[in-house]
Amino acid sequence: MKTRGSIRKTGLACLALGGLLASGVAQSEDNPIKVGILHSLSGTMAISETSLRDVALMTIEDINEQGGLLGRELEPVVKDPASDWPRYAEQARELIERDEVDVIFGAWTSVSRESVLPVLEELNGLMFYPVQYEGEESSRHIFYTGAAPNQQTLPAVDYLMSERGGGAEQFYLVGTDYVFPRTTNRIVRAYLNANGIEDDAIREEYFPFEHSDFQSLVSDIKRFSQSGQTAVINTINGDSNVAFYQELANQGVDSVDVPVMATSVGEEELRGMDAGPLVGHLAAWNYFMSVDSPENEAFTERWAEYVEENDLSGGSDRVTNDPMEATHIGIRMWAQAVLEAGTSDPDAVRQAVPGQCVDAPSGYEICMDEENHHLHKPVLIGEIQPDGQFATVWETDGPIRAEPWSKYLEGSEDKKADWTYPWVCGDCEEPRYDLEL
Amino acid sequence: MLMRQPFVMRLARLHSGFGWAVLLLLTALALVVVPLLNQFVTPDSALYIPDWLVTLTGRFLCLALVALALDLIWGYTGILSLGHGAFFALGGYVMGMHLTHNRMETGTIPNFIQFLGRDDWPWFWVPFQSFWFTAVMVFLVPGALALVFGFFAFRSRVRGVYFAIITQALTFASMLFFYRTETGFGGNTGLTDFRELLGFSVREADTRLVLFMLSAVAVMLSYLLCRYIVTSKLGRVLVAIRDAESRVRFTGYNPLRYKLFVWTVSAMLCGLAGALYVPQTGVINPGEMAPANSIEMAVWVALGGRGTLVGALVGAGTVNGLKTWITAAYPDLWLFVLGGLFIAVTLFLPKGLMGLRQQMAGRSKQ
Amino acid sequence: MRGLSWKGAILLGLLMVPAVVVADTDGMSADERAEKLAEQQKKQTQTRTEGLSGEAASIVERLATDDWQAINDVVEELEALAAPETLPVLQALSDRRLYFDEQGRVLIEDPATGEYSDAITGETVEVASENLSQPTLTNAIRRGIRPLIGQLQLFSDDVATRRAGAEELADRPRPEMLGRLKELRAEESNPEVLRLLNIAIARLQLDASDSEERLEAVEVIADVRSARMKSELESLLETDAQGDPVEPDAAVREAARDAIEAIEERQSTARFLSDLVYGLSMGSVLLLAALGLAIIFGLMRVINMAHGELLMIGAYTTFIVQNLFALMAPQWFSFYLLAAIPAAFVVTALVGILMERGVIRFLYARPLETLLATWGISLILMQTTRVIFGAQNVRMASPEWFSGSVQLMQGVSLSTSRVGVIAFAFFVVALVWFVMNRTRLGLEVRAVMQNREMAAALGVSANRVDMWTFGAGAGVAGLGGVALSQIVNVGPELGQNYIVDSFMVVVLGGVGNILGSVFSALGLGVFSKFLEPVAGAVLAKILLFVAIIVFIQWRPQGIFALKGRAGDDD
């Protein structure tokens, strides 16, 4: 508890200020501030997204316990898009038009985010997106609290190529067939080419969601690995990972010979599977539950307490993970921005979010970039342990800035996410990106 | 017979006077009353129709059009298709391709084309820049697939449950095909982020209102077309095929041509529905081809009452209305309700809601 | 061969019963799991040193660092030293059981007791775990440690330990070890260890200066025919900048060429065989998924769209049985699968009978309506499962004797669970065949199927037979669910993924013909695995679907037609 003192102090200070403002400006604002939560609670993504709803509700509860924002309670409105991408769009529309929420915390897969984006643009909504993603996007309506490729996958590739990481000379890119793995792998391929690894030392395979027969793939990985030191970059999402790692173990692919670096396997996913076959393999994130920091201790303790209070399914087995941390950071930043703006109006809050900083569970002070709507985040490489946790084997020196448009991709190297101007002027024409820089 | 009376007369006899009155009333409701209530009534008023409700109703109308198409082939010809979702989605994709062209600045291509390792539009994307080409393809693409598929299936006399199963396989295979990024239609994401159609922004409430009115017109005209078909001599042959195909064949008719015609028309109507549905929903993805969606379409028709056309419209409206309400209010209950509907309709309402009305009428007469 | 391996697996399972005291279960927490793993490790490893002195001690002391390069150096020095007494330290380092405290003492954790012992003195030390740090460990460091551990294991008196060491070295021999390996070979008496050592030495001697030695090495490697060593042989055939061969001796080059050929031949056989085996494995999954449908659709002409949900119920029954075993009889846990087989059969058969009595029997005359009604049932079953067990997948733990893999030949291995599924598929087919052809129920079912009125006239209660047939078909679907639970994720939507596939199998095989379903399932599996390397998994599946659709147009009665017009049944 003591560890979050600093942030609470700032929070309280702002609260007092905000309260003053609020009482001065409008007396009638005693109705709650509505907050939309848009995560799948059923279907294939439920395994990952349910916890995000829970941690969002927890953080909102914490804020309410301290008296809410601007003297108003936060009222969460929870939806279940059931892993159906068009339904994300539908429900985002309902949240904004019918429930009149001021902000949405939600989405996981890039597909779901892309479905919601047009609705946000149309209705001038505001969303915090808490998951690592492929970049190549920039919107004035979304704050990305997960990692861009240069904050997750590219450092992971660096690590695998380094002497410390095993000096991989060949890469096998395996992913689920949708936009995140496809784009990430395009960037990875360009990056590898730039680092002297030619296309014939790279292999790329995709599988549909829910695919469960990886026999042929793993025997191909085995064959491929015989011609040089090989690493696998795994962008498989969801339940398929169980079958994939199981097959790796069954066919005797050892993490020492062929390390598999996962970008979408975290503590929560590991909880749902038998971690045995994954032990020794790697994952790249911006936060691990095992991180040793006072902020994290407070975060995980509060989480355990919340799970117990609300009797959440899973009980004492429940864990924290990177997107949960990102959700937590996102809500706290939004709350600070509301206090600073003195209103929960999305247009005002949007201008107040950049530059907000919080002491994050990862042990760093995490700040929202002034320009690009992304966080500065540290990168951690962890090794999967038998208890489903990660042992950090490498981390960056500190938070690094996100590059939403990858400089390794042709066509996007000149693009720059810049939301400092001209959106400050309110309703002016929105540029997708600024080509002049 | 068809030729002997003037077309107008033939049209007029599609319905009784009362029927035409109802039809006109409904058309007026959709084309005049709804726009008025949406545009000129203040939001505080109880009569106000909010934008989202207009769009929602517009989408329901598209689904009702699908039900109409399904009733034509199932209710009147006795062929149950579990693959109409594929035709619907194809129409949607055709429109989606045009809308995708519209959203891209010249010289740029969407990311899913870049995934194919190319930096220009593939040949099968290029012509969809033209709206009129697209408008034709909305009918031709599902129509052609239906024609080819139907020709072989009907020629081999694949019928009944077999036909149902292979149409299900058809939509399932199409779904898998469209899920692949390599296929070039956006893979898992499908097509989304639409901006404008014929220069109008599809995100504007006004455009949505027009789309709603267009959907209403499409349903009305399609209904009249279906009505025209089933009351013609052709329609009587279809019913004969449904009830005793062998006898029809022995009488000298070739059922293949009749079945193929109505099957293709049905697919084309689905294509039209899909094309109107997509700009109102804002996204089309392969999930629309999931076998479950196509089966759900069958329950719209079964609930309303097969072989009545009006029943299909009523059924589609009822089920989708229920769905919207229940999935929002009691999300856990929806599948129980839908499942229960399937069972109850087959066990207790073999003629659907329309049959129920007849039943009641019959009972009261007694 | 497969049958043998299967039996072997069962036998192994039987032998392991006493060993498996704590089994992996759903109710088990992460700590417990870790504990179990630690227990396994304890059996194989020494958990403390007997005290180190001199150079060994001074090197090991330097492990108290989180600088990975320093640790790499330490490992290299330990390799040069090759002192068997350092083995516990290395194993602890590799397993992340090595710590150091603020005073720089290097400590080894005993995984069983959680006690710490000083690596240098070998004595137990009392420390609070929060004051300990771990030396950095990466896969690169492990890659150095593994062969070193292997080499040190060769000094052991225990044959199994020596063998484990030799296996590691045959996999990753290090040039620096050559001399010592030769010494060890001279002393080795066990033939298997000797064979492995020869491989390790041969791999190192490929660049020996003596051409005789090189030739010998090539011959040893040729004998093993492992694809792993192909690139090493290929480097012998390379030419340098002037176009001269790197390998001066023509005889060695010739031998290397032959060896590569032999390896390639083996590789292509392996590839063919693995496609075939994976295909059979996929086919048997399809078969198990479709068999229940083959009975219900094939014999009764009922379109059971809830078939997938019967599979799902079978899988969930397995899950419940697993949890019951974990709760009530943990010592028998590894046998829960055997108990799940009858349980799943009975539960799904009951659900099936309930469906038949409650809904389907009113619809026999209307096949299309049955289709819709059973779809409704499937939605209700799915949602019921979701309400009871939650929307997420449940965690299945394979019994120990069901994990791991069976090596059919070098480069072709099939996971034990999949071998089990193949065997189980044949068992179920045999069972169905037996019931249909050798029991009274089977006779009555066939009678009713061929001529309902006639059978009824002869005193067979067609009504009752319908009920039992449906129940049996549902029960068989339940058995399929047991098998699926071991290889795919168990969740409420499990059945949805198999319904279309199952119908395809039955329609392709020929409705009413169970043997046809067997052939079509296995055929589909094998074809799709041979297509997969060319077309990818998804396109392979689409192509097969299109092929089936076309095939049905051409031959509506399926591969194995019954007499009459099977495609024309309404």
mmCIF file with all atom_site columns, N, CA, C and O in Angstrom, chain A residues 359-388:
data_model
loop_
_atom_site.group_PDB
_atom_site.id
_atom_site.type_symbol
_atom_site.label_atom_id
_atom_site.label_alt_id
_atom_site.label_comp_id
_atom_site.label_asym_id
_atom_site.label_entity_id
_atom_site.label_seq_id
_atom_site.pdbx_PDB_ins_code
_atom_site.Cartn_x
_atom_site.Cartn_y
_atom_site.Cartn_z
_atom_site.occupancy
_atom_site.B_iso_or_equiv
_atom_site.pdbx_formal_charge
_atom_site.auth_seq_id
_atom_site.auth_comp_id
_atom_site.auth_asym_id
_atom_site.auth_atom_id
_atom_site.pdbx_PDB_model_num
ATOM 1   N N  . ASP A 1 359 ? 3.509  5.607   -11.666 1.00 0.00 ? 359 ASP A N  1
ATOM 2   C CA . ASP A 1 359 ? 4.481  4.611   -11.223 1.00 0.00 ? 359 ASP A CA 1
ATOM 3   C C  . ASP A 1 359 ? 3.851  3.250   -11.451 1.00 0.00 ? 359 ASP A C  1
ATOM 4   O O  . ASP A 1 359 ? 2.952  2.844   -10.727 1.00 0.00 ? 359 ASP A O  1
ATOM 5   N N  . ALA A 1 360 ? 4.322  2.568   -12.469 1.00 0.00 ? 360 ALA A N  1
ATOM 6   C CA . ALA A 1 360 ? 3.661  1.340   -12.902 1.00 0.00 ? 360 ALA A CA 1
ATOM 7   C C  . ALA A 1 360 ? 4.195  0.142   -12.135 1.00 0.00 ? 360 ALA A C  1
ATOM 8   O O  . ALA A 1 360 ? 5.304  0.186   -11.609 1.00 0.00 ? 360 ALA A O  1
ATOM 9   N N  . PRO A 1 361 ? 3.412  -0.924  -12.088 1.00 0.00 ? 361 PRO A N  1
ATOM 10  C CA . PRO A 1 361 ? 3.883  -2.143  -11.431 1.00 0.00 ? 361 PRO A CA 1
ATOM 11  C C  . PRO A 1 361 ? 5.209  -2.659  -11.991 1.00 0.00 ? 361 PRO A C  1
ATOM 12  O O  . PRO A 1 361 ? 5.956  -3.318  -11.276 1.00 0.00 ? 361 PRO A O  1
ATOM 13  N N  . SER A 1 362 ? 5.512  -2.357  -13.244 1.00 0.00 ? 362 SER A N  1
ATOM 14  C CA . SER A 1 362 ? 6.774  -2.852  -13.795 1.00 0.00 ? 362 SER A CA 1
ATOM 15  C C  . SER A 1 362 ? 7.980  -2.235  -13.102 1.00 0.00 ? 362 SER A C  1
ATOM 16  O O  . SER A 1 362 ? 9.117  -2.608  -13.380 1.00 0.00 ? 362 SER A O  1
ATOM 17  N N  . GLY A 1 363 ? 7.740  -1.294  -12.197 1.00 0.00 ? 363 GLY A N  1
ATOM 18  C CA . GLY A 1 363 ? 8.841  -0.727  -11.436 1.00 0.00 ? 363 GLY A CA 1
ATOM 19  C C  . GLY A 1 363 ? 9.387  0.544   -12.057 1.00 0.00 ? 363 GLY A C  1
ATOM 20  O O  . GLY A 1 363 ? 10.353 1.118   -11.569 1.00 0.00 ? 363 GLY A O  1
ATOM 21  N N  . TYR A 1 364 ? 8.802  0.973   -13.157 1.00 0.00 ? 364 TYR A N  1
ATOM 22  C CA . TYR A 1 364 ? 9.269  2.194   -13.812 1.00 0.00 ? 364 TYR A CA 1
ATOM 23  C C  . TYR A 1 364 ? 8.179  3.255   -13.743 1.00 0.00 ? 364 TYR A C  1
ATOM 24  O O  . TYR A 1 364 ? 7.001  2.932   -13.584 1.00 0.00 ? 364 TYR A O  1
ATOM 25  N N  . GLU A 1 365 ? 8.592  4.498   -13.899 1.00 0.00 ? 365 GLU A N  1
ATOM 26  C CA . GLU A 1 365 ? 7.595  5.536   -14.086 1.00 0.00 ? 365 GLU A CA 1
ATOM 27  C C  . GLU A 1 365 ? 7.250  5.537   -15.564 1.00 0.00 ? 365 GLU A C  1
ATOM 28  O O  . GLU A 1 365 ? 8.087  5.783   -16.429 1.00 0.00 ? 365 GLU A O  1
ATOM 29  N N  . ILE A 1 366 ? 6.010  5.171   -15.868 1.00 0.00 ? 366 ILE A N  1
ATOM 30  C CA . ILE A 1 366 ? 5.592  5.025   -17.264 1.00 0.00 ? 366 ILE A CA 1
ATOM 31  C C  . ILE A 1 366 ? 4.844  6.285   -17.679 1.00 0.00 ? 366 ILE A C  1
ATOM 32  O O  . ILE A 1 366 ? 3.936  6.724   -16.974 1.00 0.00 ? 366 ILE A O  1
ATOM 33  N N  . CYS A 1 367 ? 5.262  6.845   -18.811 1.00 0.00 ? 367 CYS A N  1
ATOM 34  C CA . CYS A 1 367 ? 4.635  8.081   -19.260 1.00 0.00 ? 367 CYS A CA 1
ATOM 35  C C  . CYS A 1 367 ? 4.013  7.922   -20.634 1.00 0.00 ? 367 CYS A C  1
ATOM 36  O O  . CYS A 1 367 ? 4.504  7.172   -21.474 1.00 0.00 ? 367 CYS A O  1
ATOM 37  N N  . MET A 1 368 ? 2.928  8.672   -20.838 1.00 0.00 ? 368 MET A N  1
ATOM 38  C CA . MET A 1 368 ? 2.325  8.728   -22.163 1.00 0.00 ? 368 MET A CA 1
ATOM 39  C C  . MET A 1 368 ? 3.118  9.725   -22.984 1.00 0.00 ? 368 MET A C  1
ATOM 40  O O  . MET A 1 368 ? 3.395  10.831  -22.532 1.00 0.00 ? 368 MET A O  1
ATOM 41  N N  . ASP A 1 369 ? 3.496  9.299   -24.192 1.00 0.00 ? 369 ASP A N  1
ATOM 42  C CA . ASP A 1 369 ? 4.268  10.162  -25.063 1.00 0.00 ? 369 ASP A CA 1
ATOM 43  C C  . ASP A 1 369 ? 3.492  11.457  -25.338 1.00 0.00 ? 369 ASP A C  1
ATOM 44  O O  . ASP A 1 369 ? 2.264  11.457  -25.401 1.00 0.00 ? 369 ASP A O  1
ATOM 45  N N  . GLU A 1 370 ? 4.231  12.537  -25.523 1.00 0.00 ? 370 GLU A N  1
ATOM 46  C CA . GLU A 1 370 ? 3.572  13.819  -25.773 1.00 0.00 ? 370 GLU A CA 1
ATOM 47  C C  . GLU A 1 370 ? 2.915  13.854  -27.149 1.00 0.00 ? 370 GLU A C  1
ATOM 48  O O  . GLU A 1 370 ? 2.015  14.639  -27.402 1.00 0.00 ? 370 GLU A O  1
ATOM 49  N N  . GLU A 1 371 ? 3.422  13.016  -28.066 1.00 0.00 ? 371 GLU A N  1
ATOM 50  C CA . GLU A 1 371 ? 2.942  13.111  -29.439 1.00 0.00 ? 371 GLU A CA 1
ATOM 51  C C  . GLU A 1 371 ? 2.118  11.921  -29.907 1.00 0.00 ? 371 GLU A C  1
ATOM 52  O O  . GLU A 1 371 ? 1.070  12.093  -30.524 1.00 0.00 ? 371 GLU A O  1
ATOM 53  N N  . ASN A 1 372 ? 2.622  10.704  -29.673 1.00 0.00 ? 372 ASN A N  1
ATOM 54  C CA . ASN A 1 372 ? 2.121  9.601   -30.502 1.00 0.00 ? 372 ASN A CA 1
ATOM 55  C C  . ASN A 1 372 ? 1.073  8.684   -29.863 1.00 0.00 ? 372 ASN A C  1
ATOM 56  O O  . ASN A 1 372 ? 0.773  7.622   -30.407 1.00 0.00 ? 372 ASN A O  1
ATOM 57  N N  . HIS A 1 373 ? 0.506  9.085   -28.729 1.00 0.00 ? 373 HIS A N  1
ATOM 58  C CA . HIS A 1 373 ? -0.555 8.287   -28.105 1.00 0.00 ? 373 HIS A CA 1
ATOM 59  C C  . HIS A 1 373 ? -0.097 6.903   -27.652 1.00 0.00 ? 373 HIS A C  1
ATOM 60  O O  . HIS A 1 373 ? -0.906 6.003   -27.509 1.00 0.00 ? 373 HIS A O  1
ATOM 61  N N  . HIS A 1 374 ? 1.198  6.699   -27.506 1.00 0.00 ? 374 HIS A N  1
ATOM 62  C CA . HIS A 1 374 ? 1.727  5.419   -27.018 1.00 0.00 ? 374 HIS A CA 1
ATOM 63  C C  . HIS A 1 374 ? 2.527  5.672   -25.746 1.00 0.00 ? 374 HIS A C  1
ATOM 64  O O  . HIS A 1 374 ? 3.002  6.784   -25.505 1.00 0.00 ? 374 HIS A O  1
ATOM 65  N N  . LEU A 1 375 ? 2.717  4.577   -24.972 1.00 0.00 ? 375 LEU A N  1
ATOM 66  C CA . LEU A 1 375 ? 3.504  4.697   -23.746 1.00 0.00 ? 375 LEU A CA 1
ATOM 67  C C  . LEU A 1 375 ? 4.982  4.470   -24.023 1.00 0.00 ? 375 LEU A C  1
ATOM 68  O O  . LEU A 1 375 ? 5.350  3.813   -24.992 1.00 0.00 ? 375 LEU A O  1
ATOM 69  N N  . HIS A 1 376 ? 5.810  4.997   -23.155 1.00 0.00 ? 376 HIS A N  1
ATOM 70  C CA . HIS A 1 376 ? 7.210  4.597   -23.116 1.00 0.00 ? 376 HIS A CA 1
ATOM 71  C C  . HIS A 1 376 ? 7.289  3.400   -22.185 1.00 0.00 ? 376 HIS A C  1
ATOM 72  O O  . HIS A 1 376 ? 6.880  3.508   -21.028 1.00 0.00 ? 376 HIS A O  1
ATOM 73  N N  . LYS A 1 377 ? 7.770  2.274   -22.685 1.00 0.00 ? 377 LYS A N  1
ATOM 74  C CA . LYS A 1 377 ? 7.732  1.071   -21.853 1.00 0.00 ? 377 LYS A CA 1
ATOM 75  C C  . LYS A 1 377 ? 9.068  0.342   -21.852 1.00 0.00 ? 377 LYS A C  1
ATOM 76  O O  . LYS A 1 377 ? 9.780  0.344   -22.861 1.00 0.00 ? 377 LYS A O  1
ATOM 77  N N  . PRO A 1 378 ? 9.387  -0.320  -20.739 1.00 0.00 ? 378 PRO A N  1
ATOM 78  C CA . PRO A 1 378 ? 10.584 -1.165  -20.722 1.00 0.00 ? 378 PRO A CA 1
ATOM 79  C C  . PRO A 1 378 ? 10.271 -2.504  -21.392 1.00 0.00 ? 378 PRO A C  1
ATOM 80  O O  . PRO A 1 378 ? 9.105  -2.888  -21.463 1.00 0.00 ? 378 PRO A O  1
ATOM 81  N N  . VAL A 1 379 ? 11.270 -3.189  -21.899 1.00 0.00 ? 379 VAL A N  1
ATOM 82  C CA . VAL A 1 379 ? 11.055 -4.500  -22.512 1.00 0.00 ? 379 VAL A CA 1
ATOM 83  C C  . VAL A 1 379 ? 11.738 -5.567  -21.673 1.00 0.00 ? 379 VAL A C  1
ATOM 84  O O  . VAL A 1 379 ? 12.899 -5.416  -21.294 1.00 0.00 ? 379 VAL A O  1
ATOM 85  N N  . LEU A 1 380 ? 11.003 -6.617  -21.379 1.00 0.00 ? 380 LEU A N  1
ATOM 86  C CA . LEU A 1 380 ? 11.542 -7.707  -20.572 1.00 0.00 ? 380 LEU A CA 1
ATOM 87  C C  . LEU A 1 380 ? 11.441 -9.019  -21.340 1.00 0.00 ? 380 LEU A C  1
ATOM 88  O O  . LEU A 1 380 ? 10.423 -9.288  -21.979 1.00 0.00 ? 380 LEU A O  1
ATOM 89  N N  . ILE A 1 381 ? 12.516 -9.798  -21.296 1.00 0.00 ? 381 ILE A N  1
ATOM 90  C CA . ILE A 1 381 ? 12.446 -11.145 -21.854 1.00 0.00 ? 381 ILE A CA 1
ATOM 91  C C  . ILE A 1 381 ? 12.418 -12.110 -20.681 1.00 0.00 ? 381 ILE A C  1
ATOM 92  O O  . ILE A 1 381 ? 13.253 -12.018 -19.780 1.00 0.00 ? 381 ILE A O  1
ATOM 93  N N  . GLY A 1 382 ? 11.465 -13.005 -20.683 1.00 0.00 ? 382 GLY A N  1
ATOM 94  C CA . GLY A 1 382 ? 11.349 -13.933 -19.562 1.00 0.00 ? 382 GLY A CA 1
ATOM 95  C C  . GLY A 1 382 ? 11.354 -15.368 -20.024 1.00 0.00 ? 382 GLY A C  1
ATOM 96  O O  . GLY A 1 382 ? 10.982 -15.680 -21.153 1.00 0.00 ? 382 GLY A O  1
ATOM 97  N N  . GLU A 1 383 ? 11.808 -16.218 -19.111 1.00 0.00 ? 383 GLU A N  1
ATOM 98  C CA . GLU A 1 383 ? 11.833 -17.635 -19.407 1.00 0.00 ? 383 GLU A CA 1
ATOM 99  C C  . GLU A 1 383 ? 10.705 -18.280 -18.613 1.00 0.00 ? 383 GLU A C  1
ATOM 100 O O  . GLU A 1 383 ? 10.516 -17.988 -17.438 1.00 0.00 ? 383 GLU A O  1
ATOM 101 N N  . ILE A 1 384 ? 9.939  -19.142 -19.281 1.00 0.00 ? 384 ILE A N  1
ATOM 102 C CA . ILE A 1 384 ? 8.779  -19.738 -18.627 1.00 0.00 ? 384 ILE A CA 1
ATOM 103 C C  . ILE A 1 384 ? 9.227  -20.759 -17.589 1.00 0.00 ? 384 ILE A C  1
ATOM 104 O O  . ILE A 1 384 ? 10.083 -21.602 -17.860 1.00 0.00 ? 384 ILE A O  1
ATOM 105 N N  . GLN A 1 385 ? 8.646  -20.630 -16.399 1.00 0.00 ? 385 GLN A N  1
ATOM 106 C CA . GLN A 1 385 ? 9.014  -21.501 -15.283 1.00 0.00 ? 385 GLN A CA 1
ATOM 107 C C  . GLN A 1 385 ? 7.913  -22.556 -15.054 1.00 0.00 ? 385 GLN A C  1
ATOM 108 O O  . GLN A 1 385 ? 6.785  -22.372 -15.476 1.00 0.00 ? 385 GLN A O  1
ATOM 109 N N  . PRO A 1 386 ? 8.263  -23.637 -14.355 1.00 0.00 ? 386 PRO A N  1
ATOM 110 C CA . PRO A 1 386 ? 7.268  -24.691 -14.154 1.00 0.00 ? 386 PRO A CA 1
ATOM 111 C C  . PRO A 1 386 ? 6.004  -24.216 -13.451 1.00 0.00 ? 386 PRO A C  1
ATOM 112 O O  . PRO A 1 386 ? 4.935  -24.783 -13.645 1.00 0.00 ? 386 PRO A O  1
ATOM 113 N N  . ASP A 1 387 ? 6.097  -23.149 -12.648 1.00 0.00 ? 387 ASP A N  1
ATOM 114 C CA . ASP A 1 387 ? 4.897  -22.690 -11.945 1.00 0.00 ? 387 ASP A CA 1
ATOM 115 C C  . ASP A 1 387 ? 4.091  -21.699 -12.779 1.00 0.00 ? 387 ASP A C  1
ATOM 116 O O  . ASP A 1 387 ? 3.165  -21.068 -12.276 1.00 0.00 ? 387 ASP A O  1
ATOM 117 N N  . GLY A 1 388 ? 4.430  -21.552 -14.067 1.00 0.00 ? 388 GLY A N  1
ATOM 118 C CA . GLY A 1 388 ? 3.652  -20.681 -14.932 1.00 0.00 ? 388 GLY A CA 1
ATOM 119 C C  . GLY A 1 388 ? 4.054  -19.210 -14.823 1.00 0.00 ? 388 GLY A C  1
ATOM 120 O O  . GLY A 1 388 ? 3.371  -18.335 -15.328 1.00 0.00 ? 388 GLY A O  1
#
